[in-house]
Short mmCIF file of C-alpha atoms and ligand atoms in Angstrom, two decimals:
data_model
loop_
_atom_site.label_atom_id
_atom_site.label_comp_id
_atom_site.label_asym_id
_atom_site.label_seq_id
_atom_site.Cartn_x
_atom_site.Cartn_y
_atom_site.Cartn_z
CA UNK A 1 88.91 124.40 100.15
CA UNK A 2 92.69 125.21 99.83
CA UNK A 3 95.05 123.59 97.63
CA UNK A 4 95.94 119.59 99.45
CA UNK A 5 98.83 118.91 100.43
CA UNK A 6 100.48 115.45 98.94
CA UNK A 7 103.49 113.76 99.82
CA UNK A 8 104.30 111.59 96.92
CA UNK A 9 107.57 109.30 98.03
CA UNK A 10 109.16 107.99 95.09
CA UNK A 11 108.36 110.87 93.13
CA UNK A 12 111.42 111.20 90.30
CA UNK A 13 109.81 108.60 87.92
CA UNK A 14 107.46 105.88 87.04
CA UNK A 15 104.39 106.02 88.64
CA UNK A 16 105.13 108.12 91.54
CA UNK A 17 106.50 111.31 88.59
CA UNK A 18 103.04 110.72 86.64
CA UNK A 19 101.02 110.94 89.85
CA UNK A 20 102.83 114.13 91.28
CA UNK A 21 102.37 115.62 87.46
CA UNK A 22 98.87 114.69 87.63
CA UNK A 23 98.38 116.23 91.09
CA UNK A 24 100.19 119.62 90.49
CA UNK A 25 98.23 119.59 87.33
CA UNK A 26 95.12 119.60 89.73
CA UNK A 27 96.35 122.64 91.81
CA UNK A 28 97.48 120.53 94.37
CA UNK A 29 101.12 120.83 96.70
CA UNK A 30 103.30 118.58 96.61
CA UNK A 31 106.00 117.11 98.73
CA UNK A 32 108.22 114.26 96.78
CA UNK A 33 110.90 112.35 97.48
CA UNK A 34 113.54 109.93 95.87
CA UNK A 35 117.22 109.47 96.61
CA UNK A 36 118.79 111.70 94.29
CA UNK A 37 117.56 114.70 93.04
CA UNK A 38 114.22 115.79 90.71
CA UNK A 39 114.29 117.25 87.45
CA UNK A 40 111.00 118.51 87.85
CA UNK A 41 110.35 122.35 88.77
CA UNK A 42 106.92 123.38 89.57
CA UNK A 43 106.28 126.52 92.03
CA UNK A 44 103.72 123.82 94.41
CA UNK A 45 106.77 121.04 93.96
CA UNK A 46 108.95 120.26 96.54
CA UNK A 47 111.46 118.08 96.20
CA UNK A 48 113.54 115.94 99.23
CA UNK A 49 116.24 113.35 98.86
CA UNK A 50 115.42 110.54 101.13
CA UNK A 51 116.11 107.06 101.43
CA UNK A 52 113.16 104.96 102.47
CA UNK A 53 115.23 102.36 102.84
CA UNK A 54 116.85 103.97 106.11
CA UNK A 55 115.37 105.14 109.40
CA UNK A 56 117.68 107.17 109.91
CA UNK A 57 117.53 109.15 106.48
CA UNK A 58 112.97 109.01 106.98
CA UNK A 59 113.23 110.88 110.65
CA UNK A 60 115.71 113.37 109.02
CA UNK A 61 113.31 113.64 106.46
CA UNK A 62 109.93 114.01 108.22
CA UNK A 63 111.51 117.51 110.61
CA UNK A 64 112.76 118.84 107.23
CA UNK A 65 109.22 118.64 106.08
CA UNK A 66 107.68 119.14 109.31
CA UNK A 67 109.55 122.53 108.68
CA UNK A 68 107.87 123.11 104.95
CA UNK A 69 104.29 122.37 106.38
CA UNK A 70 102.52 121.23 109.72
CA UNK A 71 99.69 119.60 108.05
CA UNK A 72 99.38 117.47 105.53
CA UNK A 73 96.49 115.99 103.18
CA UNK A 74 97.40 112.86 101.75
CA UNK A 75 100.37 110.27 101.94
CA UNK A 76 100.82 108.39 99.20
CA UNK A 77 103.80 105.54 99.48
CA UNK A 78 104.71 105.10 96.64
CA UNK A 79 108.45 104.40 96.21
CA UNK A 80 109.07 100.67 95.78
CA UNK A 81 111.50 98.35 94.52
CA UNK A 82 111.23 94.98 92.97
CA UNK A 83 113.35 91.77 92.64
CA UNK A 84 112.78 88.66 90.37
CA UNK A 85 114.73 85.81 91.55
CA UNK A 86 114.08 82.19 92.02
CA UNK A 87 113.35 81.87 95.49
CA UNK A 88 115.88 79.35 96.37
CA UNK A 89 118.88 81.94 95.00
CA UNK A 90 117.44 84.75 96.44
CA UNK A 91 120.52 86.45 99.01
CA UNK A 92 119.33 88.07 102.68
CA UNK A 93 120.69 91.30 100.59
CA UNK A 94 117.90 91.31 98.34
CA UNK A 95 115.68 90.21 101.22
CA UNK A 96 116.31 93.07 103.86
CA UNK A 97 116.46 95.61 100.53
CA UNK A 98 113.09 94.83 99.48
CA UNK A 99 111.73 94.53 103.05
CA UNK A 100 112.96 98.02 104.01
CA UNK A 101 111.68 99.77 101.09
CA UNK A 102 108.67 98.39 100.58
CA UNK A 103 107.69 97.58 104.39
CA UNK A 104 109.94 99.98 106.79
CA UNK A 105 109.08 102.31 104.45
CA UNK A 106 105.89 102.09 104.29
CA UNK A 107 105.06 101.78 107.98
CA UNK A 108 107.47 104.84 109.10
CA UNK A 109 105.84 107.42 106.63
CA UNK A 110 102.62 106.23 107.89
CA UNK A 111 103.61 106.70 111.58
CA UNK A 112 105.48 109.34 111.30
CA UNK A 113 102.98 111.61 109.10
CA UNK A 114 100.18 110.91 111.59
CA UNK A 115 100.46 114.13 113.23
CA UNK A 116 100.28 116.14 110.03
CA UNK A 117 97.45 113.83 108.23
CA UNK A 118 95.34 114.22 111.63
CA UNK A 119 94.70 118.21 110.60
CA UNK A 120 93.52 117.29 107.56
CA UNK A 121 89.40 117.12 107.18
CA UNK A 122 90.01 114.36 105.15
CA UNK A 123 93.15 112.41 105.49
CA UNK A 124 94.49 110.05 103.37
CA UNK A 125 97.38 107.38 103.32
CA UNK A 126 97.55 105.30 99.82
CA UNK A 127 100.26 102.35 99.53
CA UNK A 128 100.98 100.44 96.61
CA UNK A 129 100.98 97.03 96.41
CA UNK A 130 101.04 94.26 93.53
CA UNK A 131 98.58 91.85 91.35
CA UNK A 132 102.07 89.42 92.18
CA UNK A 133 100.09 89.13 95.48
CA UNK A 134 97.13 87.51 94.73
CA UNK A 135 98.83 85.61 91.71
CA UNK A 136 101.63 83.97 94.16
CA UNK A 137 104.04 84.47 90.82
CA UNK A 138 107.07 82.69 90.88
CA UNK A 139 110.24 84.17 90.79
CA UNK A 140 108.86 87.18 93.12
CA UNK A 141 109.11 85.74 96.11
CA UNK A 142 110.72 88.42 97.85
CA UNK A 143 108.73 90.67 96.41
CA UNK A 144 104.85 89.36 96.90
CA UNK A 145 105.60 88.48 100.26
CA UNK A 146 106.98 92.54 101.00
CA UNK A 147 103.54 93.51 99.18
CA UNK A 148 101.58 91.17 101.40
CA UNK A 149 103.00 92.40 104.74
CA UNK A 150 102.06 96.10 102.70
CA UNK A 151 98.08 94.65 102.54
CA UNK A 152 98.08 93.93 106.20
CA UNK A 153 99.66 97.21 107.35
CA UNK A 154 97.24 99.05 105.02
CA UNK A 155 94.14 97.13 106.59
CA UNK A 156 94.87 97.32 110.41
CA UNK A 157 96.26 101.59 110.15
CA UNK A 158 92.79 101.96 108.61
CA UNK A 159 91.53 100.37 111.49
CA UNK A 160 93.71 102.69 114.06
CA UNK A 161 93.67 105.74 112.18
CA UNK A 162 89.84 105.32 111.73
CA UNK A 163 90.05 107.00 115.17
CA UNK A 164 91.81 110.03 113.49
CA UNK A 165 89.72 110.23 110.54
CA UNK A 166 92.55 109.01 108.49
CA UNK A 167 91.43 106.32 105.69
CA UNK A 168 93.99 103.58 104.63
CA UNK A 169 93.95 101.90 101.03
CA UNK A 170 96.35 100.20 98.62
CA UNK A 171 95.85 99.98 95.08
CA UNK A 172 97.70 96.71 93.34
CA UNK A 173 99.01 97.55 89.75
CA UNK A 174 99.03 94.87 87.20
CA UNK A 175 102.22 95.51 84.67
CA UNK A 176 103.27 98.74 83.82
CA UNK A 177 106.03 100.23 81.65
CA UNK A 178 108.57 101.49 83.80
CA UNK A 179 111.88 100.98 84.90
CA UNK A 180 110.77 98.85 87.48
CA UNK A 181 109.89 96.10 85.28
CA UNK A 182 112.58 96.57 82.61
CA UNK A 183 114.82 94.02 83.33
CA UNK A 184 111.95 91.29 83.29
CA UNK A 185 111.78 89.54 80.39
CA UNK A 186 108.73 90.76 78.03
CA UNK A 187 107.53 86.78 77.24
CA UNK A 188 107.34 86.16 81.50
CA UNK A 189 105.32 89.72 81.45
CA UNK A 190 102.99 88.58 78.55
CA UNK A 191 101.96 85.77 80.20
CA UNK A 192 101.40 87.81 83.20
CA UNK A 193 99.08 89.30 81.44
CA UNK A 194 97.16 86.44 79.70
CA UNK A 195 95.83 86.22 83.93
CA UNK A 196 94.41 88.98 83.92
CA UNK A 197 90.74 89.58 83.28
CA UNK A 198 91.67 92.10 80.97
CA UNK A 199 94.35 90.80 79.20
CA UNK A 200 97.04 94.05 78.37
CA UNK A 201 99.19 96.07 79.64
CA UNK A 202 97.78 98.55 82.60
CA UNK A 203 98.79 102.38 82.01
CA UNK A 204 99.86 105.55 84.72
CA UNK A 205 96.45 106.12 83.97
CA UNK A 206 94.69 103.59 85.21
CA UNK A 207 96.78 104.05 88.64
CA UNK A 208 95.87 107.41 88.59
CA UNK A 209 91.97 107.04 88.21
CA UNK A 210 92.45 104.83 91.27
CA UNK A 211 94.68 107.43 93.62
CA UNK A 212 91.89 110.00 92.82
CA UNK A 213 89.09 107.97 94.07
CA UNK A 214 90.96 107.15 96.97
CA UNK A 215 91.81 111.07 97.59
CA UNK A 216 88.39 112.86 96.93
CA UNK A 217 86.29 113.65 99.79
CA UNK A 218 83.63 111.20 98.62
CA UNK A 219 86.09 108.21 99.84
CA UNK A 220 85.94 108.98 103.52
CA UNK A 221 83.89 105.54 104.01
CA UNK A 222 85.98 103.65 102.15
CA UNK A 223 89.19 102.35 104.01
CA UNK A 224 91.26 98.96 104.45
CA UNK A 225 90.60 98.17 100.76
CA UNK A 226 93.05 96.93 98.08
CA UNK A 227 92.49 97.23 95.00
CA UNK A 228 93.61 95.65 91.62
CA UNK A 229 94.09 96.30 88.10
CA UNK A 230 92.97 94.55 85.47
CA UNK A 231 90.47 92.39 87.08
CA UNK A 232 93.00 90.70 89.06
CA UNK A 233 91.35 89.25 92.07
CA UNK B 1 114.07 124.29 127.52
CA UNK B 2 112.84 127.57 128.72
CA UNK B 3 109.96 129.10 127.88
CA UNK B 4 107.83 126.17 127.31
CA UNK B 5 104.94 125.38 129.16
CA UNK B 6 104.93 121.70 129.26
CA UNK B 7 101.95 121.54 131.27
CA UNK B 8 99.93 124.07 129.20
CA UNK B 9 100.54 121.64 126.34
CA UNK B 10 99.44 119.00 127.74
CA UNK B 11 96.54 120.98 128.41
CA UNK B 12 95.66 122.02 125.15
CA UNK B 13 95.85 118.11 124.06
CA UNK B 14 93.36 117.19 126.44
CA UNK B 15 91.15 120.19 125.05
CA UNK B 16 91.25 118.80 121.40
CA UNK B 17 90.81 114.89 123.17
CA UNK B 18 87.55 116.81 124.95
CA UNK B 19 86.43 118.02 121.13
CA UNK B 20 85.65 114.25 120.02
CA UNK B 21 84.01 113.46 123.18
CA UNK B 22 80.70 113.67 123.55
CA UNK B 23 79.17 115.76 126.38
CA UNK B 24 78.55 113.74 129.36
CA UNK B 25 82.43 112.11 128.78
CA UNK B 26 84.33 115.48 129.27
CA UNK B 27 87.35 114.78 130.86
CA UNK B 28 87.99 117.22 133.93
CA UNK B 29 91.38 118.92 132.87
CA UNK B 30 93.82 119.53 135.96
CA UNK B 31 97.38 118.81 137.28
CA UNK B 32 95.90 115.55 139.20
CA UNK B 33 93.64 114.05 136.10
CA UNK B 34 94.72 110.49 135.93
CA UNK B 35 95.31 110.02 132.06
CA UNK B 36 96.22 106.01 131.36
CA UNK B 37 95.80 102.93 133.17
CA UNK B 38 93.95 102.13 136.37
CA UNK B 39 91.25 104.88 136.35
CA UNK B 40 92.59 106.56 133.78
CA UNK B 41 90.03 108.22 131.40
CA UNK B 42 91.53 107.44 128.04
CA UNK B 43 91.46 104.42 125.99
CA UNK B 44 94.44 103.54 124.26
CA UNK B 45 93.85 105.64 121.18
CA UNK B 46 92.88 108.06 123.09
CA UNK B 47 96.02 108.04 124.91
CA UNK B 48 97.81 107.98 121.15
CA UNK B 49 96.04 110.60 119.45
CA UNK B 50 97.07 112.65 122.64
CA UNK B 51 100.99 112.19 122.58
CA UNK B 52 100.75 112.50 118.97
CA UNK B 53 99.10 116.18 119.60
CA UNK B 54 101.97 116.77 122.36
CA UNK B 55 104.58 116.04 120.31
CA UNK B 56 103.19 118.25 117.41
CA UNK B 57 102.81 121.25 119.81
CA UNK B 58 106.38 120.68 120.74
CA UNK B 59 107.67 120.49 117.05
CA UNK B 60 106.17 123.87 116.66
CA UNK B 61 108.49 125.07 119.44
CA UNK B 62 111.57 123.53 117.28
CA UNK B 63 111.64 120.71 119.81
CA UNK B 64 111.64 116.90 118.65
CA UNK B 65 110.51 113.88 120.75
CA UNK B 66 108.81 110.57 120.77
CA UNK B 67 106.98 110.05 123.57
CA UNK B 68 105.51 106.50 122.59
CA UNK B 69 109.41 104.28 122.27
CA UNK B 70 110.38 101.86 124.42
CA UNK B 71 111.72 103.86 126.77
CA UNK B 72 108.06 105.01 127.88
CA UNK B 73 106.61 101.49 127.60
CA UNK B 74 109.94 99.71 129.89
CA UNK B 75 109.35 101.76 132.59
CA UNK B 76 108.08 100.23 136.30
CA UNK B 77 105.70 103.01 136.33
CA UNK B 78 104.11 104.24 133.66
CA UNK B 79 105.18 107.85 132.24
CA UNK B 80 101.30 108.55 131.22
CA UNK B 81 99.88 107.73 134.57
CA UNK B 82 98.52 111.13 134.90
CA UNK B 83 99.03 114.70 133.98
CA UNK B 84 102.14 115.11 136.28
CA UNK B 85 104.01 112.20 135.75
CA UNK B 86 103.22 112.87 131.91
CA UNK B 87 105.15 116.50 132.48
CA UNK B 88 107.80 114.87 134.34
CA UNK B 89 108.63 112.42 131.81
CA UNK B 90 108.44 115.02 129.13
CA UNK B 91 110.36 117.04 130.95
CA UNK B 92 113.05 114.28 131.28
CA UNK B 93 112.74 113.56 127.80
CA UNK B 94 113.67 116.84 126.12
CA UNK B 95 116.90 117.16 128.65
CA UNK B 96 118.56 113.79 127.64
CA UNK B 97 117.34 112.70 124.36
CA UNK B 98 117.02 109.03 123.71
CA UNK B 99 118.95 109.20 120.92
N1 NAP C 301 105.42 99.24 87.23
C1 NAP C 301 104.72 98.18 87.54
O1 NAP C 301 104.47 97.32 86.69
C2 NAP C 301 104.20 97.99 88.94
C3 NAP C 301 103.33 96.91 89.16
C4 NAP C 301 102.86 96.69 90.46
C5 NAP C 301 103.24 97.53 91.50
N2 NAP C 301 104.09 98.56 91.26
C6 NAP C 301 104.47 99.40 92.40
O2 NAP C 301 104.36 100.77 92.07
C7 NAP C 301 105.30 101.53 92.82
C8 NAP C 301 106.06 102.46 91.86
O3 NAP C 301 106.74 101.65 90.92
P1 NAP C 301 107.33 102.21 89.54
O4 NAP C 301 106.99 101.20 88.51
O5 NAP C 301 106.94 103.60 89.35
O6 NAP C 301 108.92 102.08 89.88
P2 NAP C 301 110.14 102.92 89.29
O7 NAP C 301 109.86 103.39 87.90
O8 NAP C 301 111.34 102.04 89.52
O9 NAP C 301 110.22 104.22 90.23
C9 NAP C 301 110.47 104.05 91.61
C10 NAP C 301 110.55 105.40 92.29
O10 NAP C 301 110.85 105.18 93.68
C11 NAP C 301 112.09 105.83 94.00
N3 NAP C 301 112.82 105.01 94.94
C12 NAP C 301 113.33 103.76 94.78
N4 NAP C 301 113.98 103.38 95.86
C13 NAP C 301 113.90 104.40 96.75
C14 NAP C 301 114.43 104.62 98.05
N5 NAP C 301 115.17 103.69 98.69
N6 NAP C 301 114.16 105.80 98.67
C15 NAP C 301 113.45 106.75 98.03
N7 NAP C 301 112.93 106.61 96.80
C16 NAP C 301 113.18 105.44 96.17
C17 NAP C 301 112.83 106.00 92.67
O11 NAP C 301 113.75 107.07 92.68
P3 NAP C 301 115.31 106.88 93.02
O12 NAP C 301 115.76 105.62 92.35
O13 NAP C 301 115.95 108.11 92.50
O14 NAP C 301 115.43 106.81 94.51
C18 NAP C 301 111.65 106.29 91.74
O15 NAP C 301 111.28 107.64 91.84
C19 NAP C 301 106.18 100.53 93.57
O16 NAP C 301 105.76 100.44 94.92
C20 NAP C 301 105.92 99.23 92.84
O17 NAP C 301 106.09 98.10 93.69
C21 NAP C 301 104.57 98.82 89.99
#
């Protein structure tokens, strides 16, 4: 078996930097993306400056890489953006923001990597979700209800990739340090916590343990799942 | 855009469509096959997994399209009828862009 090939969007920092680190590590290639530019430099990194936000900028993006490789292993949509607002302030800005990222996003890598997942034996697309889901917090309106609409795209692409031999999974985070969640404040994150079954703070790691059950060729049966950290449920 | 053998590709698709088939569902590969719709012989993911291989063999000839937008789906008759009207509407597709 070759090196994979992994396209990692939102690859710069967070969770998407320590899962393209982690994958290089591995010997794998991989493809990331973020709007600006990537400080990291790694011969089997490859770095493109995309908005996900923008159909426009994705389409652009997918012949650029269509032109760096015609197949491709796993997709793993990662880039995200959050908002905490009560919902009854919450501006159609923030709204269509969110939903573009998170959703759009999500749905036009999927579609448009199809062709290049379908040559792989064991294709894989991995979105990323949120334990704000299933805990209906408040003052993440916005947000939870972009990750939900994330859950149902994940569960019926497994069911039409299926055909294709393409699995489809999400894996919901609980909290994480990373800039995403700086500007909450740390008591509202604490008692985030105190839900879970496992009561701190989740790590890159724990994401990471998840993405590479998802990606080995062990996980073919396993499709339309999400899951959660920290015994969130 | 000269040189490419729309038909050929088409072709080819309906090879790799025949290589998840079973035996005794080979599709018979010709100009006339009827592909989608009344006695068409592929199912709608069928049908997918087939533009999806078109338009791949076509991006290796440096040529973009997407066969499966609205235009395809708005028209009286339907562009993946069969193997000709398929090349036609290729055909059309790659000489005035949709967008
Ligand atoms: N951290 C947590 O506690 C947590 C919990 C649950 C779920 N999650 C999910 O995990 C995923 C990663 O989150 P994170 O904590 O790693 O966030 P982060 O630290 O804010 O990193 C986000 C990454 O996505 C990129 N990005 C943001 N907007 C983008 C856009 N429009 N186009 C392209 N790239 C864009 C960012 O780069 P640029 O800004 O340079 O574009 C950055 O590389 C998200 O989907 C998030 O919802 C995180």
């Amino acid at each position: 078996m070759g090196a994979r090939r992994i396209l990692v969007t939102g690859a710069s920092r967070g969770l998407g930097r320590a899962i393209t680190e982690h994958l290089l590590a591995k010997g794998d290639v991989v493809y990331g993306c973020s709007r600006g530019q990537s400080d990291l430099s790694h011969e089997n990194y490859h770095h493109f400056s995309v908005d996900i936000g923008s159909d426009e900028s994705i389409k652009t993006f997918f012949f650029e890489l269509r032109r760096a490789t015609r197949s491709l292993d796993a997709l793993i949509n990662n880039a995200g953006i959050a908002s905490m607002n009560a919902f009854a302030l919450t501006p159609p800005a923030t709204y269509q923001q969110v939903f573009n990222i998170n959703v759009q996003g999500t749905y036009l890598c999927s579609q448009k990597a199809l062709g290049m997942l379908r040559k792989s034996d064991h294709g894989r697309i991995i979105n990323f979700t949120t334990v704000a889901v299933p805990l209906q917090l408040e003052g993440e309106s916005i947000y939870a209800a972009s990750k939900s609409a994330v859950e149902t795209l994940t569960k019926v692409i497994a069911k039409e990739y299926g055909n294709f031999g393409i699995t489809c999974n999400a894996i919901g985070p609980s909290p994480i340090d990373t800039s995403l969640i700086k500007g909450v404040p740390a008591s509202k994150i604490q008692e985030l916590v105190q839900r879970q079954a496992i009561k701190k703070m989740a790590t890159p790691g724990d994401v990471i343990n998840v993405i590479d059950f998802y990606l080995q060729p062990g996980s073919d049966f396993i499709t339309g799942q999400v899951l959660y950290l920290g015994g969130v449920s | 855009m000269p040189g490419v053998d729309i038909q050929q590709i088409i072709f080819d698709a309906l090879e790799l469509t025949n290589h998840a088939r079973e035996d005794h569902r080979q599709i018979v590969i010709s100009e006339s096959t009827l592909l989608f719709g009344n006695d068409g012989v592929l199912d709608s993911m069928e049908l997918v997994g087939l533009l999806i291989s078109i338009e791949e063999a076509l991006l290796d000839e440096g040529i973009e399209v997407t066969l499966s937008d609205e235009r395809a789906m708005s028209q009286s008759k339907s562009p993946f009828r069969s193997v000709t009207t398929l090349t036609n509407y290729i055909q059309d597709s790659i000489n005035e862009p949709a967008s």
